[in-house]
Structures are given as C-alpha cells and as structure tokens.
mmCIF file with all atom_site columns, C-alpha atoms in Angstrom:
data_model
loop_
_atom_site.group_PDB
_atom_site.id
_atom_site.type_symbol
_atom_site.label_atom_id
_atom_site.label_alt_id
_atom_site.label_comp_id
_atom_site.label_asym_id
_atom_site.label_entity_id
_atom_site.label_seq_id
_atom_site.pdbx_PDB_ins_code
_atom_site.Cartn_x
_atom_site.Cartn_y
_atom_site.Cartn_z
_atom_site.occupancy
_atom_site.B_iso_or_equiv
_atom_site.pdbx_formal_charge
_atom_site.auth_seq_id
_atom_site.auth_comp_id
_atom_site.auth_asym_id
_atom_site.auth_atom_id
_atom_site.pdbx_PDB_model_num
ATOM 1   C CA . UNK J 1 1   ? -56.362 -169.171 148.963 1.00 53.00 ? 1   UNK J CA 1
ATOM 2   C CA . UNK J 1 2   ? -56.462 -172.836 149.307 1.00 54.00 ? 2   UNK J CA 1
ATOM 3   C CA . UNK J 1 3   ? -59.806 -172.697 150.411 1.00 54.00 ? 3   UNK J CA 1
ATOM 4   C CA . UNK J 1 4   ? -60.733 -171.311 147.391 1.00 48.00 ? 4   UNK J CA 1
ATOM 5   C CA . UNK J 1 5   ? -58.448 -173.786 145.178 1.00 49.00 ? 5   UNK J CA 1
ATOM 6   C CA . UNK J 1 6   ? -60.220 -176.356 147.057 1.00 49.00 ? 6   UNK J CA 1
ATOM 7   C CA . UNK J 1 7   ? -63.926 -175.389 146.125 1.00 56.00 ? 7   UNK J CA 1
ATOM 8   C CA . UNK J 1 8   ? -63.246 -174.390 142.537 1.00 49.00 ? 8   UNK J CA 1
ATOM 9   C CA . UNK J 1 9   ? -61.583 -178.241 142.297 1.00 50.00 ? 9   UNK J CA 1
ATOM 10  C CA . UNK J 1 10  ? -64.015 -179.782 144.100 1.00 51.00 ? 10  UNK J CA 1
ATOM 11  C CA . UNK J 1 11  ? -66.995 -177.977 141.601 1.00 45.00 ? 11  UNK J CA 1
ATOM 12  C CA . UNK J 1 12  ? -64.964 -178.897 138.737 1.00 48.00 ? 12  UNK J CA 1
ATOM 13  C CA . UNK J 1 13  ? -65.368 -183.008 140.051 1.00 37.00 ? 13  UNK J CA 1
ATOM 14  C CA . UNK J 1 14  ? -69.119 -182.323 140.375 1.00 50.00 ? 14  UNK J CA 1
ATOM 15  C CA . UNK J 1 15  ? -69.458 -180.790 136.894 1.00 40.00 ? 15  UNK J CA 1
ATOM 16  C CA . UNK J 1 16  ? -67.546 -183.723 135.243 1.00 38.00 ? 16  UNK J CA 1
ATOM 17  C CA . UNK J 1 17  ? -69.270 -186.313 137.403 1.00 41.00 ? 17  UNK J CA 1
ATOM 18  C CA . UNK J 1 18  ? -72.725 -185.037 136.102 1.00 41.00 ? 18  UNK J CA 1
ATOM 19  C CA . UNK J 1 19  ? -71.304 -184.435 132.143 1.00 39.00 ? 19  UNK J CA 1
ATOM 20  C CA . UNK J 1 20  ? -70.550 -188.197 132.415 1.00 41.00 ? 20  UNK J CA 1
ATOM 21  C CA . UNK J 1 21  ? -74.252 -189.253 134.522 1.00 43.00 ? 21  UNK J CA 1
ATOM 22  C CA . UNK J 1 22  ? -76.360 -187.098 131.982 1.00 41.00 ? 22  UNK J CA 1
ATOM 23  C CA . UNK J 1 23  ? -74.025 -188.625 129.348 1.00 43.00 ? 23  UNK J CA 1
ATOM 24  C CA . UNK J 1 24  ? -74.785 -191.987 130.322 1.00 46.00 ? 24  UNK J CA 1
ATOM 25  C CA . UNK J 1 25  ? -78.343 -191.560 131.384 1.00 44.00 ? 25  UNK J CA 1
ATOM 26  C CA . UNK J 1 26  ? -78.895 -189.979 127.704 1.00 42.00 ? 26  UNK J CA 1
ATOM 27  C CA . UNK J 1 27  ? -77.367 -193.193 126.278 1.00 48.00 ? 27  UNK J CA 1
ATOM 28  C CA . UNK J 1 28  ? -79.039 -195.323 128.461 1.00 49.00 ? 28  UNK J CA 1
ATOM 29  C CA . UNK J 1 29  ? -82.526 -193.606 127.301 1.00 55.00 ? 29  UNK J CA 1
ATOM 30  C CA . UNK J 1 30  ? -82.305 -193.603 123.850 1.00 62.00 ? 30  UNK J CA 1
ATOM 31  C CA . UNK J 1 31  ? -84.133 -196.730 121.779 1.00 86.00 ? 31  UNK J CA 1
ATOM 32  C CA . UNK J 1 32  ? -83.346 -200.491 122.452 1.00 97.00 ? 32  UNK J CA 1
ATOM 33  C CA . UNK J 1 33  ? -84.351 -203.521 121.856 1.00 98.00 ? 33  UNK J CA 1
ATOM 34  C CA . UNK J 1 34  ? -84.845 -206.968 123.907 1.00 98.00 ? 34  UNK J CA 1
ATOM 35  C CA . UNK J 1 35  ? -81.697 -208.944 123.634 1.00 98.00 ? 35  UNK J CA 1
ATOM 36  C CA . UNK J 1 36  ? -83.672 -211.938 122.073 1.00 98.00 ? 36  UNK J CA 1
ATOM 37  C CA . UNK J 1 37  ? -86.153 -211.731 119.310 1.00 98.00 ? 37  UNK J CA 1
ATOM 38  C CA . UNK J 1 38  ? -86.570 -211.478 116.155 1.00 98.00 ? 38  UNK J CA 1
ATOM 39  C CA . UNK J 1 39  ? -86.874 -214.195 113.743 1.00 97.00 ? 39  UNK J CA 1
ATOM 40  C CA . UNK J 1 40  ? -86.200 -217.645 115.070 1.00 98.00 ? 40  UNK J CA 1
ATOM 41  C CA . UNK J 1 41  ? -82.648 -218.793 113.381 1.00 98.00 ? 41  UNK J CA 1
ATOM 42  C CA . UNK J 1 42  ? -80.571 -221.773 113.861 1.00 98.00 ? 42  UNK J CA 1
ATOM 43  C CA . UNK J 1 43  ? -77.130 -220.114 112.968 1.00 98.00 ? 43  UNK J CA 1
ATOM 44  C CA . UNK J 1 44  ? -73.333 -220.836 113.588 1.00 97.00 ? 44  UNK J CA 1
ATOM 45  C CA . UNK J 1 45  ? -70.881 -218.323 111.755 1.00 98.00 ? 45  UNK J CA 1
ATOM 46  C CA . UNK J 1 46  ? -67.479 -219.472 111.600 1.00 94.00 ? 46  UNK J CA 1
ATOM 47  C CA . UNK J 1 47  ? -66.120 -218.643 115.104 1.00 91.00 ? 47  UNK J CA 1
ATOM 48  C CA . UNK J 1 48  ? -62.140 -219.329 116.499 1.00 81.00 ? 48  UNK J CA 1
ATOM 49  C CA . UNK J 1 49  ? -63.055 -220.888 118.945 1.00 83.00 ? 49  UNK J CA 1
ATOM 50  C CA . UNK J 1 50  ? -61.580 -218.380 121.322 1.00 84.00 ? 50  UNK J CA 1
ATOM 51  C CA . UNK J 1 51  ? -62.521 -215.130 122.643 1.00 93.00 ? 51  UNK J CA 1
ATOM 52  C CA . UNK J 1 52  ? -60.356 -212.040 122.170 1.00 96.00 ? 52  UNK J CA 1
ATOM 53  C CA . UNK J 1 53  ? -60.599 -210.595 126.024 1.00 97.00 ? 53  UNK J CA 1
ATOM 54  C CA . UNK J 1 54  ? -59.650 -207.029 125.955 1.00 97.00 ? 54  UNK J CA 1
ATOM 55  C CA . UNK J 1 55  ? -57.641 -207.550 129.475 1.00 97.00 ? 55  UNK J CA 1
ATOM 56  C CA . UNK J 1 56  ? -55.011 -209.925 127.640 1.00 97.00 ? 56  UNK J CA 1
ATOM 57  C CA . UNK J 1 57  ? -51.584 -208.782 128.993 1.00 97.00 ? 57  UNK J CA 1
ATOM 58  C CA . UNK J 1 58  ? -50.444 -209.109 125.161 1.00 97.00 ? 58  UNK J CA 1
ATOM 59  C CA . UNK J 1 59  ? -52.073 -205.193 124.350 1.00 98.00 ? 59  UNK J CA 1
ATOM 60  C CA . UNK J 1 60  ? -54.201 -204.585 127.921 1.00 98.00 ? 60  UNK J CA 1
ATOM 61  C CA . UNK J 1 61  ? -51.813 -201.721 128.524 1.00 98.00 ? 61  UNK J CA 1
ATOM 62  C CA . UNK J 1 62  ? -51.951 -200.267 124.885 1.00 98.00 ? 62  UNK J CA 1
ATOM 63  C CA . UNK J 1 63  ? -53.365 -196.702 124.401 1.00 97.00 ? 63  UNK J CA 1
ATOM 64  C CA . UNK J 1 64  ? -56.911 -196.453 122.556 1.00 97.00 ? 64  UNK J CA 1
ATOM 65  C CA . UNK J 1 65  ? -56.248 -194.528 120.029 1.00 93.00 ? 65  UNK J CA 1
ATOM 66  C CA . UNK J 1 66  ? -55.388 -191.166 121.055 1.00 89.00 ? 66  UNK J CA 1
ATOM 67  C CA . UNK J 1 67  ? -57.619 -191.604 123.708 1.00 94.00 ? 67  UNK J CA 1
ATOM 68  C CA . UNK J 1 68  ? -56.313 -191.492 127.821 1.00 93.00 ? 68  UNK J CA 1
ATOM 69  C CA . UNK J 1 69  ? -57.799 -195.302 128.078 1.00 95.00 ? 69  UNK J CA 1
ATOM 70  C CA . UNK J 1 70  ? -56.579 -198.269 127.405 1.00 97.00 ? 70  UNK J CA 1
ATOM 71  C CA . UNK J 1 71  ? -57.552 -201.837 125.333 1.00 98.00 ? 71  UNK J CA 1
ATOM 72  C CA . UNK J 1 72  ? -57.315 -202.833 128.898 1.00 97.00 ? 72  UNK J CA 1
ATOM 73  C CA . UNK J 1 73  ? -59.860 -200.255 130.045 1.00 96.00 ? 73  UNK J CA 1
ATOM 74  C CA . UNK J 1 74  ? -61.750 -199.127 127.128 1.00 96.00 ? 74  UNK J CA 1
ATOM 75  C CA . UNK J 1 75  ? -61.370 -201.568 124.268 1.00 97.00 ? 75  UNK J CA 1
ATOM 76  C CA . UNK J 1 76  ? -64.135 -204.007 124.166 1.00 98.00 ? 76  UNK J CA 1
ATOM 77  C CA . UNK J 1 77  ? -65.167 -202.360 120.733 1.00 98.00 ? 77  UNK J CA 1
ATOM 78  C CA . UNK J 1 78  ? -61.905 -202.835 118.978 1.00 98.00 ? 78  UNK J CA 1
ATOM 79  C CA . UNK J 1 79  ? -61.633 -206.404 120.710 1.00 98.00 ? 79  UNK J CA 1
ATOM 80  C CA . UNK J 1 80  ? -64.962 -207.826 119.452 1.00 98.00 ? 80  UNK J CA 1
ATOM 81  C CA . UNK J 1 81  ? -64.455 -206.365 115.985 1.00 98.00 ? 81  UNK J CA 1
ATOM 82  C CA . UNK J 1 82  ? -60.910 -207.407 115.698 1.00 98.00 ? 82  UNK J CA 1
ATOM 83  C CA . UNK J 1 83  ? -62.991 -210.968 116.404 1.00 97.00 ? 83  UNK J CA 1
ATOM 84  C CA . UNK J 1 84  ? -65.318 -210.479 113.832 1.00 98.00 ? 84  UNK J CA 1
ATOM 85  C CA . UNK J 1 85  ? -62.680 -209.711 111.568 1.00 97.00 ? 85  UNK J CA 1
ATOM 86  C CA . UNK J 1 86  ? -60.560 -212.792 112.112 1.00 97.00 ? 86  UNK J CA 1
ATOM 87  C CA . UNK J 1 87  ? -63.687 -214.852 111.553 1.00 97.00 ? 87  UNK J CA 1
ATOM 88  C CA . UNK J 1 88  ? -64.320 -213.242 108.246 1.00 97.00 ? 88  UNK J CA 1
ATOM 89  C CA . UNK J 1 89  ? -60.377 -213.940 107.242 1.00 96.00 ? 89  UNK J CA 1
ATOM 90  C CA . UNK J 1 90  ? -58.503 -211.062 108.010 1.00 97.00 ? 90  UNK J CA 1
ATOM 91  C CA . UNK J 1 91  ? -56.726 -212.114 111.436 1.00 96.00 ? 91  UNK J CA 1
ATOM 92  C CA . UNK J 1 92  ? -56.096 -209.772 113.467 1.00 97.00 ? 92  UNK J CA 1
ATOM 93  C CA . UNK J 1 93  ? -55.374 -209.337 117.537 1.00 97.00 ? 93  UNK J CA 1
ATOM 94  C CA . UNK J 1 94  ? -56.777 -205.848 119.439 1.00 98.00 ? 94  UNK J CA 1
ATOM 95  C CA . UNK J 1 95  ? -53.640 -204.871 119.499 1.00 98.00 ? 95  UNK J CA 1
ATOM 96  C CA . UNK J 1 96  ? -52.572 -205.437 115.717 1.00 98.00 ? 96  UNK J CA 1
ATOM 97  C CA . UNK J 1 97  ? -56.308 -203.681 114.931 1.00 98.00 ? 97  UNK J CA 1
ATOM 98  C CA . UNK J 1 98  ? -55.731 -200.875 116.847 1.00 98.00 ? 98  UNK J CA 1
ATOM 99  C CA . UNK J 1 99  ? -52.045 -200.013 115.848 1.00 98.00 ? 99  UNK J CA 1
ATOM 100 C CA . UNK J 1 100 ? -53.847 -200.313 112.269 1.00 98.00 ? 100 UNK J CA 1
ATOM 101 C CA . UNK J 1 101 ? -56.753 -197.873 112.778 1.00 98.00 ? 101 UNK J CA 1
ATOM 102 C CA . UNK J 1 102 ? -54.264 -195.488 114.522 1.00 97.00 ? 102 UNK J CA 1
ATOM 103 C CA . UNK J 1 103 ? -51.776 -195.322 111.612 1.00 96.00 ? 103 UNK J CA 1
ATOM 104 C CA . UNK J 1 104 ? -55.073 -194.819 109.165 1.00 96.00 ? 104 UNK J CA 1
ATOM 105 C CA . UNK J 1 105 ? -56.899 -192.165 111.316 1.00 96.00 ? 105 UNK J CA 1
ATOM 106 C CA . UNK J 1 106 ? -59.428 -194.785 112.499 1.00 97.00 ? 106 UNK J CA 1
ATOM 107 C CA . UNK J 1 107 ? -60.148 -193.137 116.038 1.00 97.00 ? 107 UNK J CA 1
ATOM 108 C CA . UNK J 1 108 ? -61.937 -189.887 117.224 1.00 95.00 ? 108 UNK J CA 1
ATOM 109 C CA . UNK J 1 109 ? -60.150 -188.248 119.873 1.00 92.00 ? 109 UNK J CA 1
ATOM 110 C CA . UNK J 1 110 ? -62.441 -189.972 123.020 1.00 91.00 ? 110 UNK J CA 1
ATOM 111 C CA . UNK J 1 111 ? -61.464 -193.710 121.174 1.00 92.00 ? 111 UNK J CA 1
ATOM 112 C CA . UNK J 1 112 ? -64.514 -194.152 119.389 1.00 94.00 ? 112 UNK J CA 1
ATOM 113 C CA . UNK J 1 113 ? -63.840 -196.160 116.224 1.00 97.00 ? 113 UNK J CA 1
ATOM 114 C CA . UNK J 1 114 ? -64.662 -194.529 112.996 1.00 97.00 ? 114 UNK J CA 1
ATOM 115 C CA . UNK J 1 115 ? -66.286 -197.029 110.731 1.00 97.00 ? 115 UNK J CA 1
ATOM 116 C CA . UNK J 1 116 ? -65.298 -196.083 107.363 1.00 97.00 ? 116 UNK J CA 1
ATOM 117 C CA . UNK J 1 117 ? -61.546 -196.734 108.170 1.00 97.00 ? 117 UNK J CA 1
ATOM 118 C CA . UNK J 1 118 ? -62.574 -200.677 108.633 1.00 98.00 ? 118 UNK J CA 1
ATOM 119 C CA . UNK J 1 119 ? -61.722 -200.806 104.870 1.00 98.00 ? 119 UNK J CA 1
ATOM 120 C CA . UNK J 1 120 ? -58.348 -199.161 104.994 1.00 97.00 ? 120 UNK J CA 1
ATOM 121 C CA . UNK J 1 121 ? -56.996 -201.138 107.701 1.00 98.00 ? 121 UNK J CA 1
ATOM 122 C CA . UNK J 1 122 ? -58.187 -204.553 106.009 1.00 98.00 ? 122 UNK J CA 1
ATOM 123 C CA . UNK J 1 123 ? -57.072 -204.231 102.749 1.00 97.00 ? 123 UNK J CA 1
ATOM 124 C CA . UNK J 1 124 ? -60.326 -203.194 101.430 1.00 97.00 ? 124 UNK J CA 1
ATOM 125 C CA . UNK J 1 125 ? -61.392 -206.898 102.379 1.00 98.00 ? 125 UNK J CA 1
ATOM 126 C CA . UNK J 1 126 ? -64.285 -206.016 104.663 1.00 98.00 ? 126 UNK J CA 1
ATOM 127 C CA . UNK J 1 127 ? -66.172 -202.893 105.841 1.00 98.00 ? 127 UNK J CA 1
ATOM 128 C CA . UNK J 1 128 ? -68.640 -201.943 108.393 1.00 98.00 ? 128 UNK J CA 1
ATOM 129 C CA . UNK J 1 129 ? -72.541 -200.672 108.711 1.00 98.00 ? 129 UNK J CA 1
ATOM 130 C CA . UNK J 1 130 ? -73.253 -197.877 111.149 1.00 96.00 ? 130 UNK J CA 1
ATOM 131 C CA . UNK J 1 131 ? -77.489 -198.589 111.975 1.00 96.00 ? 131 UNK J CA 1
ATOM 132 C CA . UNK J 1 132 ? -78.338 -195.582 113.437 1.00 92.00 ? 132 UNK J CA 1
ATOM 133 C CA . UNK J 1 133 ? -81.012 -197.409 115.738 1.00 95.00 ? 133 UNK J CA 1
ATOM 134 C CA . UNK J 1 134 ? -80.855 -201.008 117.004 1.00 97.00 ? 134 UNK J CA 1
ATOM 135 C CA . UNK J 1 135 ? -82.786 -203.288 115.482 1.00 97.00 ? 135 UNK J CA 1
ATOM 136 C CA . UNK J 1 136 ? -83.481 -207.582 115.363 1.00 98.00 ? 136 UNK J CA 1
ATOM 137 C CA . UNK J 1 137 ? -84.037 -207.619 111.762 1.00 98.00 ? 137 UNK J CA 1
ATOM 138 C CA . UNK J 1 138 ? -80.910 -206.213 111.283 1.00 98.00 ? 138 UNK J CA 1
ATOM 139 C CA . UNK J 1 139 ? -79.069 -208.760 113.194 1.00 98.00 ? 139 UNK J CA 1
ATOM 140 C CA . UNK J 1 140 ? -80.614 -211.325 111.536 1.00 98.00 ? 140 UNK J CA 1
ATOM 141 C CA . UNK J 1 141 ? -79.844 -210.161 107.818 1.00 98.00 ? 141 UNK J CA 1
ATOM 142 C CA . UNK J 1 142 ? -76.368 -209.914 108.975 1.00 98.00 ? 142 UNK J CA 1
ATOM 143 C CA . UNK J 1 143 ? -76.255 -213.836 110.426 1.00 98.00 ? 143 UNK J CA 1
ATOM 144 C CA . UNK J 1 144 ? -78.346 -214.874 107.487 1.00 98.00 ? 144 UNK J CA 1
ATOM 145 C CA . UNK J 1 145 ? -75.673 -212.993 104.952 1.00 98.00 ? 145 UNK J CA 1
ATOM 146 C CA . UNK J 1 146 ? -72.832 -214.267 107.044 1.00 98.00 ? 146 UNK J CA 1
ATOM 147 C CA . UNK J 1 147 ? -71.901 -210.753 108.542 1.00 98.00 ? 147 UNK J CA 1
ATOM 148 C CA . UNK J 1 148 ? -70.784 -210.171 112.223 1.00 98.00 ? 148 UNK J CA 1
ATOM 149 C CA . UNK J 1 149 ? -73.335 -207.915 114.497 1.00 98.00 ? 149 UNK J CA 1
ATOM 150 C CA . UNK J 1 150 ? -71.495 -205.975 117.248 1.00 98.00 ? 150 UNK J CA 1
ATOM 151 C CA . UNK J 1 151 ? -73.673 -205.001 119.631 1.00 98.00 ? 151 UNK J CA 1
ATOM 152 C CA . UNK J 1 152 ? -73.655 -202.573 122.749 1.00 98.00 ? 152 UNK J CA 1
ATOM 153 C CA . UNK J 1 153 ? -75.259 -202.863 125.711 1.00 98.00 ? 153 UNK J CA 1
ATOM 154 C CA . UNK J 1 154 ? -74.422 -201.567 129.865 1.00 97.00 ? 154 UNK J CA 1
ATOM 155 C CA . UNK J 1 155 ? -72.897 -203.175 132.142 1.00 96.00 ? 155 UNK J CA 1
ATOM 156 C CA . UNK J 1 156 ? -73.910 -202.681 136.156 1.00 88.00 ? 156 UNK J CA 1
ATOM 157 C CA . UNK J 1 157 ? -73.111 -198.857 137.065 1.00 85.00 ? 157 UNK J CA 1
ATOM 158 C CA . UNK J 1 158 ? -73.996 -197.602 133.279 1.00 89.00 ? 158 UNK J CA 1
ATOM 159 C CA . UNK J 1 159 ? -70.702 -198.073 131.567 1.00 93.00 ? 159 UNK J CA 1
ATOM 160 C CA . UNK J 1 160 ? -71.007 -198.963 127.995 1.00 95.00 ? 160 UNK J CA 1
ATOM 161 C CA . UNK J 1 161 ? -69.806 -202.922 126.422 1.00 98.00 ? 161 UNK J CA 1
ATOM 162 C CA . UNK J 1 162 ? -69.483 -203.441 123.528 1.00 98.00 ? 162 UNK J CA 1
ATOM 163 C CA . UNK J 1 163 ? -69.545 -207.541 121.976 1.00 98.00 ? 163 UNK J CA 1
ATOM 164 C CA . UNK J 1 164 ? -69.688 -209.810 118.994 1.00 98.00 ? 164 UNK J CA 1
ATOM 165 C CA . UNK J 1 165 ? -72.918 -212.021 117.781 1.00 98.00 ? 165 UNK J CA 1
ATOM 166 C CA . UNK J 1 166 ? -71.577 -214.995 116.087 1.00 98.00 ? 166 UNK J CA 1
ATOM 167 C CA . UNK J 1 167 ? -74.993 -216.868 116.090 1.00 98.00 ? 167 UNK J CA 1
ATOM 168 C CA . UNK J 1 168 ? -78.682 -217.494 116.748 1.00 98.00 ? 168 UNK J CA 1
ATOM 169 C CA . UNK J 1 169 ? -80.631 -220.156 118.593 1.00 98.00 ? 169 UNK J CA 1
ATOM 170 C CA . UNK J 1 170 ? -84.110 -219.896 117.691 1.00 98.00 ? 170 UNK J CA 1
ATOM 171 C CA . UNK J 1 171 ? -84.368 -215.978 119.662 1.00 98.00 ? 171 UNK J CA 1
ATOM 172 C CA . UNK J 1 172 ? -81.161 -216.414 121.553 1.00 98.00 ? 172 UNK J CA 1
ATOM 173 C CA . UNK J 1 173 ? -78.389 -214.208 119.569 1.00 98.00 ? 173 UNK J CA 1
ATOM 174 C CA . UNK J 1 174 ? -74.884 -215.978 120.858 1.00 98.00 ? 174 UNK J CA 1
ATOM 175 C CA . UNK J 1 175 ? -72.183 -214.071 121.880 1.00 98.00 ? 175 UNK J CA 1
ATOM 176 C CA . UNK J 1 176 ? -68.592 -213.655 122.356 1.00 98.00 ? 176 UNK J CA 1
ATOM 177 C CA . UNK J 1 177 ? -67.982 -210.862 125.127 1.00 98.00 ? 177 UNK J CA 1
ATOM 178 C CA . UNK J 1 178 ? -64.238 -209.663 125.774 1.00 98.00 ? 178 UNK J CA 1
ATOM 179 C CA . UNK J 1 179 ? -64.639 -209.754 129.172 1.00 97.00 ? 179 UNK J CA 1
ATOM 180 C CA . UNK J 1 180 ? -65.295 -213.499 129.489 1.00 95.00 ? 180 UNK J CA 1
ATOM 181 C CA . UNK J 1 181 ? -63.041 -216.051 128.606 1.00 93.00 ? 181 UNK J CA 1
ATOM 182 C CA . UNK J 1 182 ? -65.917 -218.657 127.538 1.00 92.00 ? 182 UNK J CA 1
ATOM 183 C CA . UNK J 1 183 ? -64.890 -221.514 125.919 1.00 90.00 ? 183 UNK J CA 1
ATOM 184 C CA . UNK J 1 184 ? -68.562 -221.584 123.731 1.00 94.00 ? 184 UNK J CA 1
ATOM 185 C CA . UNK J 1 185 ? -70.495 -218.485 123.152 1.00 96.00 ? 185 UNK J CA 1
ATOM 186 C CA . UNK J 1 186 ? -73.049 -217.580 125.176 1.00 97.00 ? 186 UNK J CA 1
ATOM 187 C CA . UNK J 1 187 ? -76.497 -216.214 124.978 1.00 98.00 ? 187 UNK J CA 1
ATOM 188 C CA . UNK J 1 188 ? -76.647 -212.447 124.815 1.00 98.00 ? 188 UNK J CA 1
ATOM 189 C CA . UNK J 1 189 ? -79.279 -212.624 127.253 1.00 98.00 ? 189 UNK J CA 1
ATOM 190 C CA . UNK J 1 190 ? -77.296 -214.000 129.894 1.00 97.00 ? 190 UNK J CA 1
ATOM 191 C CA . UNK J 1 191 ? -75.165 -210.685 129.536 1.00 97.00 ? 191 UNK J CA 1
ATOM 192 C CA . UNK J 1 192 ? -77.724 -208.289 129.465 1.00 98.00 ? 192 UNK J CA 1
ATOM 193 C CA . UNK J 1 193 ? -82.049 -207.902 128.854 1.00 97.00 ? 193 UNK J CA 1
ATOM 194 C CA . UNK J 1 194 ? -81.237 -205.036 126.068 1.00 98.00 ? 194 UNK J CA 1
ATOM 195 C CA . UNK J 1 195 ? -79.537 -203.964 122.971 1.00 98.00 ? 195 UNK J CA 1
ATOM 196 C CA . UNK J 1 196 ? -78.776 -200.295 122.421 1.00 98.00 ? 196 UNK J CA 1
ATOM 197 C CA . UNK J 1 197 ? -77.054 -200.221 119.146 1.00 97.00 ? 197 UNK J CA 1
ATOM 198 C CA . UNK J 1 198 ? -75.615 -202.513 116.354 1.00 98.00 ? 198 UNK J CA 1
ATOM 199 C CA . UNK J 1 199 ? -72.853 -202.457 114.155 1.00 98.00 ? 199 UNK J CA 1
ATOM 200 C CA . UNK J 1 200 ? -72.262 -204.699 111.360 1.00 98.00 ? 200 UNK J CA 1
ATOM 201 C CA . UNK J 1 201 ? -68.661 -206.435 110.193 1.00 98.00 ? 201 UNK J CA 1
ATOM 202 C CA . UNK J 1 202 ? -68.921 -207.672 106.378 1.00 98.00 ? 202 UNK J CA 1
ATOM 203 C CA . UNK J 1 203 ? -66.967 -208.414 103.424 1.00 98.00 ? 203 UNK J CA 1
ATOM 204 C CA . UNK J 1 204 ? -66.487 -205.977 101.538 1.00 97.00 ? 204 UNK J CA 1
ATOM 205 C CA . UNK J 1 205 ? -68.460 -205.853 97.884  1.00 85.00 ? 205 UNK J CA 1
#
C-alpha cells in the first residue's frame, strides 16, 4: 500500500514539475524585445531615491494576495508598482499596496495583480495600461508622458521579475529592481538582454 502511495505521490511531483516547465517555457517563448532600443531619450522621472526591495522585513512575510506566496517570495510586481506609484504622488509601501488591492479585490487567486483595481486603491489618482505585447515605443511614450513602465523579464532558472523603468539614457531604459538595493538606478540591460511584457503606471485622466 505504501508502495503504491509512494508512486501515485511521486507522479503527482512530476506532473506539477512539468505544468510549471511548460508554463515557464511557454512564457519564456512568447514575443520580446531587446532590453535597450528604441528611440534614443535622455530622461529622469522623479524617482525616491530608494528602491522598494520586496525582501524588506517590514511586509517580506506578508501573504500575496490570496495567493500561498509571499511579498517576500512573490512580490516584485506589487513592489515596483507600489514604486511607481509613490513617484507619481500616491505613497505607498508593498505592504500598504497590497493590503489595499486585497480589501478592493485587486488579486487573482495565483497573486497576479488585476490592473483595473490600480484606480480603486489610489483614489482614482492613477491607473494602469495592460500592452498585450512588449514593445520600445511603448516605453518611451510612457517616459516621454511621464508614466512609469513596469517591465518583466527572467531571472536565471526561468522564474519571472518583475521591475520599474524610471528613465532612459540614449537606448539604456534605467531601472529600479526590488531585488537590489542600488543606491542609483541601473541599466535594464545589466539585469537582463530581454523584455517580455510591459505595464504602464499613469495618472489618471
């Protein structure tokens, strides 16, 4: 009987672990873009100075959403647009943006952030753009109308990051990643040689 309790568990680990490859692979096939490019800008948005790192024992342990992960874990998303959101005036920490987007039904179940709820949680301030494919001359219409990009790209061993563009040096987007604690932004390509998909933080019309 354990024998057989052992095989069924052990095919259910080799099911999940190639739902989450194929997953991954999938994501890591569809469309991007070079990580510089585009039109050469000489931008600086408004930036804090600081970097919101998703690890910061203030909300590391928090749930995502409903999710099982954590800010800690799982919350580079929430952490670089809780950055782009204090830079456009409405401060808030991860952990102040997530207990927000909980309370107004801002999460799928898996933690994914649902974009329409950006205006709910911010006092109809500022919303977000979903861009179904990624794109330079959409990051550049957002620097050059003062909106944030938040971009995702893969870190080693295919697990998704997500991070904030806060400017442009002629094709170098810069970048504020929650998983360094850089004093200045640094250039997106230093983090990674692709884009997969952008989001844009704005003020709301």
């Amino acid at each position: 009987m354990r024998r057989y309790a052992f095989i069924g568990l052990l095919a259910l680990v080799i099911v999940a672990t190639s739902c989450v490859m194929l997953r991954t692979c999938w994501a890591r096939l569809s469309p991007a873009i070079p990580s510089t490019g585009g039109k050469p800008l000489h931008i600086r948005l408004p930036d804090d100075g600081k970097t919101h790192l998703q690890k910061d024992q203030r909300w590391a342990a928090d749930q995502l959403g409903t999710s099982t992960g954590t800010l800690g874990s799982h919350g580079c998303l929430v952490s670089s647009v809780a950055m782009a959101c204090s830079d456009l005036g409405v401060q808030l920490t991860p952990k102040e943006l997530n207990a927000r987007l909980k309370k107004a039904d801002g999460f799928l179940p898996q933690g994914w952030v649902v974009w329409n709820a950006l205006p709910r949680v911010t006092d109809k301030k500022l919303a977000a753009d979903y861009h179904p494919a990624a794109s330079h001359a959409v990051m550049d219409a957002a620097l050059e109308a003062g909106a944030y990009p938040v971009v995702k790209y893969f870190l080693l061993g295919g697990i998704q990051h997500w991070c904030v563009i806060v400017g442009k040096d002629g094709l170098d987007y810069l970048a504020r990643d929650p998983l360094r604690d850089d004093k200045q932004p640094v250039k997106l390509s230093e983090l990674t040689a692709k884009v997969y998909a952008v989001r844009v933080i704005r003020r709301a019309e």
